[in-house]
Tab-separated table of C-alpha atoms and ligand atoms in Angstrom:
chain	number	residue	atom	x	y	z
A	1	MET	CA	0.000	0.000	0.000
A	2	LEU	CA	1.040	3.592	-0.576
A	3	VAL	CA	-0.008	5.683	2.402
A	4	VAL	CA	0.144	9.439	2.850
A	5	GLN	CA	0.428	10.348	6.532
A	6	LYS	CA	-0.100	13.939	7.555
A	7	PHE	CA	0.882	15.147	10.996
A	8	GLY	CA	-0.590	18.362	12.344
A	9	GLY	CA	0.997	20.986	14.583
A	10	THR	CA	0.326	19.326	17.933
A	11	SER	CA	1.586	15.971	16.642
A	12	VAL	CA	4.943	17.602	15.904
A	13	GLY	CA	4.663	20.113	18.751
A	14	ASP	CA	8.086	19.431	20.275
A	15	LEU	CA	11.194	17.352	19.583
A	16	GLU	CA	9.954	14.357	21.540
A	17	ARG	CA	6.743	14.358	19.543
A	18	ILE	CA	8.668	14.553	16.284
A	19	GLN	CA	10.537	11.443	17.450
A	20	ASN	CA	7.179	9.853	18.224
A	21	VAL	CA	6.045	10.609	14.673
A	22	ALA	CA	9.281	9.152	13.305
A	23	ASN	CA	8.548	5.936	15.236
A	24	ARG	CA	5.059	5.750	13.807
A	25	VAL	CA	6.260	6.324	10.252
A	26	ALA	CA	8.966	3.715	10.754
A	27	LYS	CA	6.348	1.241	11.971
A	28	THR	CA	4.190	1.780	8.872
A	29	LYS	CA	7.258	1.338	6.709
A	30	ALA	CA	8.170	-1.858	8.583
A	31	GLN	CA	4.700	-3.208	7.793
A	32	GLY	CA	5.744	-3.103	4.158
A	33	HIS	CA	3.993	0.069	3.055
A	34	ASP	CA	5.386	2.966	1.080
A	35	VAL	CA	5.000	6.202	3.008
A	36	VAL	CA	4.878	9.837	2.016
A	37	VAL	CA	4.639	12.125	5.032
A	38	VAL	CA	3.265	15.670	5.056
A	39	VAL	CA	3.889	17.865	8.084
A	40	SER	CA	2.580	21.072	9.609
A	41	ALA	CA	4.674	23.563	11.500
A	42	MET	CA	5.182	22.867	15.210
A	43	SER	CA	2.079	24.034	17.034
A	44	GLY	CA	2.066	27.756	17.730
A	45	GLU	CA	4.886	28.320	15.253
A	46	THR	CA	2.808	29.899	12.484
A	47	ASN	CA	1.171	32.265	14.970
A	48	LYS	CA	4.564	33.132	16.412
A	49	LEU	CA	5.857	34.032	12.948
A	50	ILE	CA	2.763	36.142	12.270
A	51	GLY	CA	3.438	37.905	15.578
A	52	TYR	CA	7.006	38.640	14.504
A	53	ALA	CA	5.754	40.220	11.288
A	54	GLU	CA	3.175	42.279	13.175
A	55	HIS	CA	5.931	43.648	15.349
A	56	PHE	CA	7.139	45.536	12.280
A	57	SER	CA	3.979	46.146	10.310
A	58	LYS	CA	0.221	46.044	10.621
A	59	ASN	CA	-0.063	45.230	6.963
A	60	PRO	CA	2.943	43.253	5.755
A	61	SER	CA	3.168	42.244	2.106
A	62	ARG	CA	1.525	38.904	1.499
A	63	ALA	CA	4.429	37.663	-0.557
A	64	GLU	CA	6.774	38.302	2.366
A	65	MET	CA	4.329	36.571	4.704
A	66	ASP	CA	4.502	33.484	2.502
A	67	MET	CA	8.306	33.452	2.617
A	68	LEU	CA	8.082	33.735	6.372
A	69	LEU	CA	5.258	31.324	7.156
A	70	SER	CA	6.407	28.565	4.813
A	71	SER	CA	9.557	28.244	6.910
A	72	GLY	CA	7.638	26.685	9.809
A	73	GLU	CA	6.753	23.560	7.854
A	74	ARG	CA	10.246	23.250	6.434
A	75	VAL	CA	11.672	23.084	9.930
A	76	THR	CA	9.477	20.112	10.856
A	77	ALA	CA	10.008	18.304	7.546
A	78	SER	CA	13.766	18.559	7.886
A	79	LEU	CA	13.809	17.479	11.542
A	80	LEU	CA	11.560	14.489	10.899
A	81	SER	CA	13.702	13.380	7.988
A	82	ILE	CA	16.860	13.735	10.084
A	83	ALA	CA	15.250	11.661	12.851
A	84	LEU	CA	14.194	8.921	10.412
A	85	ASN	CA	17.626	8.711	8.818
A	86	GLU	CA	19.197	8.465	12.263
A	87	MET	CA	16.942	5.464	12.952
A	88	GLY	CA	18.250	3.788	9.821
A	89	HIS	CA	15.277	4.570	7.592
A	90	SER	CA	16.311	6.341	4.495
A	91	ALA	CA	14.252	9.527	4.231
A	92	VAL	CA	14.321	12.782	2.303
A	93	ALA	CA	12.748	16.144	3.135
A	94	MET	CA	11.134	18.204	0.376
A	95	SER	CA	9.804	21.728	0.140
A	96	GLY	CA	6.489	22.230	-1.627
A	97	ARG	CA	8.437	23.309	-4.688
A	98	LYS	CA	10.533	20.127	-4.803
A	99	ALA	CA	7.378	18.071	-4.301
A	100	GLY	CA	6.061	19.620	-7.526
A	101	ILE	CA	3.215	21.653	-6.036
A	102	VAL	CA	2.271	24.532	-8.331
A	103	THR	CA	-0.297	27.090	-7.160
A	104	ASP	CA	-1.976	30.231	-8.425
A	105	LYS	CA	-0.612	33.644	-7.493
A	106	ILE	CA	-2.848	34.541	-4.548
A	107	HIS	CA	-0.353	34.890	-1.733
A	108	THR	CA	-1.386	33.541	1.703
A	109	LYS	CA	-4.501	31.912	0.198
A	110	ALA	CA	-3.118	30.158	-2.848
A	111	ARG	CA	-4.885	27.321	-4.610
A	112	ILE	CA	-3.074	24.265	-5.861
A	113	GLU	CA	-3.193	24.157	-9.667
A	114	SER	CA	-1.158	21.064	-10.358
A	115	ILE	CA	1.204	18.587	-8.805
A	116	ASP	CA	4.031	16.886	-10.618
A	117	PRO	CA	4.670	13.880	-8.381
A	118	SER	CA	7.707	12.587	-10.269
A	119	ALA	CA	10.324	13.683	-7.708
A	120	MET	CA	8.338	12.088	-4.881
A	121	LEU	CA	7.704	8.903	-6.862
A	122	GLN	CA	11.361	8.561	-7.750
A	123	GLU	CA	12.368	8.645	-4.081
A	124	VAL	CA	9.583	6.255	-3.089
A	125	LYS	CA	10.750	3.868	-5.791
A	126	GLU	CA	14.182	3.946	-4.239
A	127	GLY	CA	12.632	2.859	-0.954
A	128	LYS	CA	12.799	6.223	0.764
A	129	VAL	CA	10.299	7.895	3.013
A	130	VAL	CA	9.472	11.285	1.505
A	131	VAL	CA	8.736	14.031	4.035
A	132	VAL	CA	7.008	17.026	2.459
A	133	ALA	CA	6.630	20.444	4.050
A	134	GLY	CA	2.886	21.070	4.011
A	135	PHE	CA	0.965	24.317	3.526
A	136	GLN	CA	3.067	25.575	0.616
A	137	GLY	CA	3.735	25.524	-3.061
A	138	VAL	CA	5.250	27.720	-5.673
A	139	ASN	CA	3.615	29.948	-8.296
A	140	GLU	CA	4.521	30.280	-11.984
A	141	GLU	CA	6.954	33.043	-11.143
A	142	GLY	CA	8.790	30.818	-8.726
A	143	ASP	CA	7.593	32.637	-5.602
A	144	VAL	CA	6.708	30.601	-2.537
A	145	THR	CA	3.006	30.621	-1.744
A	146	THR	CA	1.011	29.289	1.203
A	147	LEU	CA	-2.406	27.692	1.081
A	148	GLY	CA	-4.252	29.461	3.890
A	149	ARG	CA	-4.425	28.560	7.563
A	150	GLY	CA	-4.648	24.840	8.170
A	151	GLY	CA	-3.468	24.318	4.595
A	152	SER	CA	-1.212	21.363	5.210
A	153	ASP	CA	-4.276	19.091	5.221
A	154	LEU	CA	-4.834	20.310	1.699
A	155	SER	CA	-1.245	19.543	0.766
A	156	ALA	CA	-1.683	16.005	2.087
A	157	VAL	CA	-4.899	15.314	0.201
A	158	ALA	CA	-3.612	16.810	-3.033
A	159	ILE	CA	-0.440	14.777	-2.757
A	160	ALA	CA	-2.430	11.609	-2.014
A	161	GLY	CA	-4.494	12.309	-5.129
A	162	ALA	CA	-1.480	12.968	-7.319
A	163	LEU	CA	0.280	9.836	-6.053
A	164	LYS	CA	-2.936	7.780	-6.306
A	165	ALA	CA	-2.289	6.717	-2.714
A	166	ASP	CA	-4.490	4.014	-1.201
A	167	LEU	CA	-5.118	6.018	1.943
A	168	CYS	CA	-4.533	9.481	3.324
A	169	GLU	CA	-4.257	9.497	7.106
A	170	ILE	CA	-4.560	12.836	8.865
A	171	TYR	CA	-3.055	12.668	12.351
A	172	THR	CA	-4.137	15.237	14.905
A	173	ASP	CA	-4.639	15.337	18.665
A	174	VAL	CA	-8.189	13.983	18.424
A	175	THR	CA	-9.165	10.406	17.695
A	176	GLY	CA	-11.610	11.189	14.899
A	177	ILE	CA	-14.751	13.076	13.959
A	178	PHE	CA	-17.320	13.360	16.738
A	179	THR	CA	-21.045	14.021	16.704
A	180	THR	CA	-20.096	17.402	18.152
A	181	ASP	CA	-17.196	19.037	19.974
A	182	PRO	CA	-16.596	16.787	23.040
A	183	ARG	CA	-15.272	19.779	24.979
A	184	ILE	CA	-18.759	21.247	24.773
A	185	GLU	CA	-20.748	18.013	24.991
A	186	PRO	CA	-18.894	15.214	26.797
A	187	LYS	CA	-21.507	12.722	25.563
A	188	ALA	CA	-20.344	13.264	21.969
A	189	LYS	CA	-19.562	10.026	20.159
A	190	LYS	CA	-16.878	9.216	17.632
A	191	LEU	CA	-18.205	8.426	14.151
A	192	GLU	CA	-16.841	5.358	12.405
A	193	LYS	CA	-17.576	6.672	8.914
A	194	ILE	CA	-18.914	9.882	7.466
A	195	SER	CA	-19.561	10.995	3.897
A	196	TYR	CA	-17.536	13.724	2.199
A	197	ASP	CA	-20.576	15.982	2.034
A	198	GLU	CA	-21.348	15.711	5.731
A	199	MET	CA	-17.726	16.237	6.644
A	200	LEU	CA	-17.628	19.208	4.326
A	201	GLU	CA	-20.490	20.796	6.199
A	202	LEU	CA	-18.985	19.949	9.568
A	203	ALA	CA	-15.570	21.267	8.557
A	204	SER	CA	-16.734	24.445	6.884
A	205	LEU	CA	-19.100	25.015	9.768
A	206	GLY	CA	-16.267	25.121	12.205
A	207	ALA	CA	-15.708	21.570	13.394
A	208	LYS	CA	-12.030	22.279	13.089
A	209	VAL	CA	-10.684	18.770	12.664
A	210	LEU	CA	-10.112	19.143	8.938
A	211	GLN	CA	-9.842	22.151	6.723
A	212	ASN	CA	-12.854	22.320	4.381
A	213	ARG	CA	-10.899	22.766	1.187
A	214	SER	CA	-9.079	19.542	1.928
A	215	VAL	CA	-12.339	17.624	2.186
A	216	GLU	CA	-13.596	19.175	-1.058
A	217	MET	CA	-10.434	18.060	-2.725
A	218	ALA	CA	-10.655	14.561	-1.235
A	219	LYS	CA	-14.150	14.284	-2.661
A	220	LYS	CA	-13.068	15.498	-6.066
A	221	LEU	CA	-10.034	13.238	-6.210
A	222	ASN	CA	-11.804	10.341	-4.492
A	223	VAL	CA	-9.187	10.081	-1.767
A	224	ASN	CA	-10.112	7.892	1.193
A	225	LEU	CA	-9.345	9.999	4.217
A	226	VAL	CA	-8.875	8.810	7.762
A	227	THR	CA	-8.529	11.189	10.670
A	228	ARG	CA	-6.961	9.752	13.793
A	229	SER	CA	-4.779	10.597	16.736
A	230	SER	CA	-1.004	10.458	16.713
A	231	PHE	CA	-1.116	9.840	20.470
A	232	SER	CA	-3.065	6.562	20.439
A	233	ASP	CA	-3.603	3.460	18.350
A	234	GLU	CA	-7.368	3.876	18.351
A	235	GLU	CA	-9.026	3.600	14.917
A	236	GLY	CA	-10.028	6.946	13.488
A	237	THR	CA	-12.961	8.084	11.346
A	238	LEU	CA	-13.090	7.181	7.657
A	239	ILE	CA	-14.303	9.929	5.358
A	240	THR	CA	-15.487	8.417	2.128
A	241	LYS	CA	-18.129	8.302	-0.624
A	242	GLU	CA	-21.752	8.244	0.527
A	243	GLU	CA	-22.193	4.935	-1.352
A	244	ASN	CA	-19.672	3.334	0.994
A	245	ILE	CA	-21.851	4.090	4.015
A	246	MET	CA	-24.601	1.548	4.555
A	247	GLU	CA	-26.579	2.903	7.476
A	248	LYS	CA	-27.285	6.576	6.984
A	249	PRO	CA	-28.222	8.365	10.204
A	250	LEU	CA	-30.809	11.164	10.088
A	251	VAL	CA	-28.370	13.558	11.740
A	252	SER	CA	-24.642	12.882	11.951
A	253	GLY	CA	-23.467	15.849	13.921
A	254	ILE	CA	-23.890	19.343	15.327
A	255	ALA	CA	-21.321	21.913	14.226
A	256	LEU	CA	-20.470	25.194	15.861
A	257	ASP	CA	-18.699	28.087	14.189
A	258	ARG	CA	-17.761	30.897	16.552
A	259	ASN	CA	-15.581	32.533	13.971
A	260	GLN	CA	-18.435	34.388	12.302
A	261	ALA	CA	-19.285	38.054	12.062
A	262	ARG	CA	-22.512	39.582	10.856
A	263	ILE	CA	-22.567	42.621	8.615
A	264	SER	CA	-25.775	44.612	8.283
A	265	LEU	CA	-26.252	47.046	5.437
A	266	LEU	CA	-29.155	49.415	5.958
A	267	GLY	CA	-30.810	51.590	3.349
A	268	VAL	CA	-29.213	49.953	0.351
A	269	ALA	CA	-30.205	51.549	-2.958
A	270	ASP	CA	-32.923	49.309	-4.375
A	271	ARG	CA	-31.981	48.921	-8.008
A	272	PRO	CA	-31.009	46.075	-10.315
A	273	GLY	CA	-27.317	45.240	-10.054
A	274	ILE	CA	-26.591	46.511	-6.570
A	275	ALA	CA	-26.204	43.079	-4.953
A	276	SER	CA	-24.045	42.000	-7.842
A	277	GLU	CA	-21.763	45.009	-7.364
A	278	ILE	CA	-21.419	44.610	-3.607
A	279	PHE	CA	-20.785	40.885	-3.651
A	280	ASN	CA	-18.491	41.025	-6.660
A	281	LYS	CA	-16.324	43.606	-4.885
A	282	LEU	CA	-16.289	41.367	-1.826
A	283	ALA	CA	-15.257	38.420	-3.976
A	284	ASP	CA	-12.504	40.524	-5.563
A	285	ALA	CA	-11.256	41.276	-2.052
A	286	GLU	CA	-11.148	37.498	-1.423
A	287	VAL	CA	-13.848	37.759	1.238
A	288	ASN	CA	-15.871	34.584	1.581
A	289	VAL	CA	-19.496	35.411	2.215
A	290	ASP	CA	-21.592	32.785	3.907
A	291	MET	CA	-25.258	33.473	4.703
A	292	ILE	CA	-27.087	36.334	2.984
A	293	ILE	CA	-30.482	37.776	3.815
A	294	GLN	CA	-32.185	40.616	1.980
A	295	ASN	CA	-35.327	42.382	3.184
A	296	LYS	CA	-37.271	45.187	1.595
A	297	ALA	CA	-37.338	48.278	3.821
A	298	VAL	CA	-40.319	50.661	4.025
A	299	ASP	CA	-38.816	53.329	1.772
A	300	ASP	CA	-37.231	52.676	-1.621
A	301	THR	CA	-34.320	50.822	-0.099
A	302	THR	CA	-33.509	47.338	1.063
A	303	ASN	CA	-31.536	45.892	3.965
A	304	ILE	CA	-28.926	43.235	3.363
A	305	ASP	CA	-27.398	41.128	6.120
A	306	PHE	CA	-24.612	38.688	5.584
A	307	THR	CA	-21.972	36.783	7.490
A	308	VAL	CA	-18.247	36.442	6.898
A	309	ALA	CA	-15.356	34.873	8.804
A	310	VAL	CA	-14.049	37.233	11.502
A	311	SER	CA	-10.665	37.170	9.772
A	312	ASP	CA	-12.245	38.659	6.627
A	313	LEU	CA	-14.055	41.427	8.505
A	314	THR	CA	-11.463	44.161	7.940
A	315	ASP	CA	-11.361	43.475	4.206
A	316	ALA	CA	-15.157	43.366	4.059
A	317	LYS	CA	-15.452	46.702	5.905
A	318	LYS	CA	-13.187	48.361	3.347
A	319	VAL	CA	-15.461	47.236	0.541
A	320	VAL	CA	-18.624	48.314	2.363
A	321	ASP	CA	-17.077	51.725	3.080
A	322	THR	CA	-16.765	52.501	-0.597
A	323	PHE	CA	-20.532	52.034	-1.002
A	324	VAL	CA	-21.288	54.086	2.112
A	325	GLN	CA	-19.143	56.891	0.723
A	326	SER	CA	-20.925	56.844	-2.618
A	327	GLY	CA	-24.273	57.006	-0.785
A	328	GLU	CA	-25.509	53.649	-2.078
A	329	ILE	CA	-25.606	52.309	1.470
A	330	LYS	CA	-26.988	54.543	4.225
A	331	ALA	CA	-25.654	52.768	7.281
A	332	ASP	CA	-23.596	49.730	8.159
A	333	SER	CA	-23.140	47.818	11.390
A	334	TYR	CA	-21.055	44.880	12.485
A	335	ASN	CA	-21.538	42.206	15.099
A	336	GLU	CA	-18.810	39.778	16.059
A	337	ASP	CA	-20.684	38.333	19.035
A	338	ILE	CA	-22.558	35.783	17.009
A	339	CYS	CA	-22.027	32.168	16.139
A	340	LYS	CA	-23.510	29.629	13.810
A	341	VAL	CA	-24.851	26.262	14.946
A	342	SER	CA	-25.689	23.648	12.351
A	343	VAL	CA	-27.381	20.299	12.276
A	344	VAL	CA	-25.847	18.048	9.602
A	345	GLY	CA	-26.865	14.696	8.160
A	346	VAL	CA	-27.314	12.993	4.783
A	347	GLY	CA	-30.339	11.193	6.205
A	348	MET	CA	-32.385	14.405	6.238
A	349	LYS	CA	-32.522	14.306	2.431
A	350	SER	CA	-35.325	11.802	2.771
A	351	HIS	CA	-36.922	12.975	6.040
A	352	ALA	CA	-39.079	15.996	6.844
A	353	GLY	CA	-39.177	17.761	10.184
A	354	VAL	CA	-35.468	18.005	10.934
A	355	ALA	CA	-35.471	21.802	10.692
A	356	ALA	CA	-38.685	22.120	12.690
A	357	LYS	CA	-37.113	20.147	15.504
A	358	ALA	CA	-34.050	22.420	15.499
A	359	PHE	CA	-36.219	25.546	15.775
A	360	TYR	CA	-38.339	23.951	18.487
A	361	THR	CA	-35.202	23.133	20.460
A	362	MET	CA	-34.046	26.762	20.262
A	363	ALA	CA	-37.494	27.920	21.348
A	364	GLN	CA	-37.503	25.571	24.332
A	365	ASN	CA	-34.245	27.148	25.467
A	366	ASN	CA	-35.339	30.715	24.826
A	367	ILE	CA	-32.645	31.251	22.233
A	368	ASN	CA	-33.468	33.773	19.557
A	369	ILE	CA	-32.573	32.786	15.999
A	370	ASN	CA	-31.134	35.706	13.972
A	371	MET	CA	-30.613	34.045	10.628
A	372	ILE	CA	-31.474	30.684	9.122
A	373	SER	CA	-30.201	28.831	6.108
A	374	THR	CA	-30.768	25.306	4.955
A	375	SER	CA	-29.477	22.893	2.360
A	376	GLU	CA	-30.236	19.288	1.495
A	377	ILE	CA	-28.131	18.019	4.356
A	378	LYS	CA	-28.002	20.841	6.911
A	379	VAL	CA	-29.905	23.410	8.911
A	380	SER	CA	-27.852	26.394	10.100
A	381	MET	CA	-28.840	29.061	12.591
A	382	VAL	CA	-27.051	32.251	13.553
A	383	ILE	CA	-27.532	33.003	17.243
A	384	ASP	CA	-25.906	35.158	19.930
A	385	GLU	CA	-22.506	33.790	20.840
A	386	LYS	CA	-23.402	33.535	24.531
A	387	TYR	CA	-25.863	30.735	23.741
A	388	ALA	CA	-23.396	28.707	21.669
A	389	GLU	CA	-22.804	25.875	24.120
A	390	LEU	CA	-26.376	25.637	25.305
A	391	ALA	CA	-27.554	25.374	21.716
A	392	VAL	CA	-25.057	22.655	20.829
A	393	ARG	CA	-25.892	20.560	23.895
A	394	SER	CA	-29.619	20.789	23.523
A	395	LEU	CA	-29.494	19.933	19.813
A	396	HIS	CA	-27.225	16.976	20.543
A	397	ASP	CA	-29.852	15.805	23.037
A	398	ALA	CA	-32.793	16.509	20.774
A	399	TYR	CA	-31.455	14.303	17.974
A	400	GLU	CA	-30.270	11.665	20.475
A	401	LEU	CA	-26.747	11.673	19.116
A	402	GLU	CA	-25.287	10.090	22.246
A	403	LYS	CA	-26.972	6.792	21.303
B	501	LIG	N1	0.995	25.869	9.886
B	501	LIG	C1	-0.128	26.295	9.111
B	501	LIG	C2	-1.201	26.867	10.016
B	501	LIG	O1	-1.077	26.911	11.187
B	501	LIG	C3	-0.677	25.212	8.258
B	501	LIG	C4	-1.181	24.002	8.993
B	501	LIG	O2	-0.858	23.767	10.150
B	501	LIG	O3	-1.926	23.248	8.394
B	501	LIG	O4	-2.212	27.298	9.529
B	502	MG	MG1	-3.516	22.479	11.317
């Protein structure tokens, strides 16, 4: 078997843990498998580097940030390779560039465009363990790019796809995907299997085990993903095609995203094209908009409310300001004290009443719902942040997920 093993920041958090990872890789190798490893930076390292940059500038160039941040992953890749070689396992460390990862030009949020796996395959053929620095690639111009926070998951999945690996194991500090965050609801249960689409909702909704783009890519490339802990031998959760899951539960999990901000635009000029202009400018500024609500106001204007990630708020404000200045928006307000709770499950495709039960549960707990959105497999509600945990626990109870 060819296995891609990705180790996240906590798994390589200190030198002892890097040794621990080396032992695990060596064990997989000893079982007769070929292994390509992808690593994150040591935990806290990326934030530390960002802090260094902020010491000098509030708004450092994104190209410089990529040079800086990509170094974190290179440190771990090199150390792990050194450790493996010392143990008598021939290993080689590679930067994203050497691993053949080509991205677009968007610094700090680059997308992988192609991977030429020949350098990796050559080393694997020679019996070596390849250790790739995650989170990075190179653009056409030869500049280093990074893939956005948490991007080394994406590196791992893309590499697994390019290598046609049999399995892509993502090692973190948790044993798998749970019905909800066990720190909030101790009765949360580990799922044995989950479909790409459910995981996608859980990940993009803030269940931070896997980065959402990595799940999207796994789905597209049909990569069988397993998330598991590097600190135990417990089986993890398999993320796979819906067809591979026999028993489909009505609801698989409750996700919480605290990292949301709500933007309210009041007195927006009510004319054809205005929404297109606002949201196109936001897209140009690389702001990801999530929920959108538009209401007609009493006068000739409309109100538009939408949510973005807190990290995109500054960029979003800049865009909104230009419309306020031109008079097309009368007033704007921002609220960071909100969160989004979501009920997710492929089973709801064929069952009515899932949303009604979610609303009823909020009502029972006196929680006001600010915004609602639904899809085939989820019901999301924006509520005040202070009710986040109560909402998660009562929904977990309501759908009997502890069973
Ligand atoms: N080190 C990067 C980050 O913290 C990438 C990763 O860990 O996946 O976002
Ligand atoms: Mg990470």
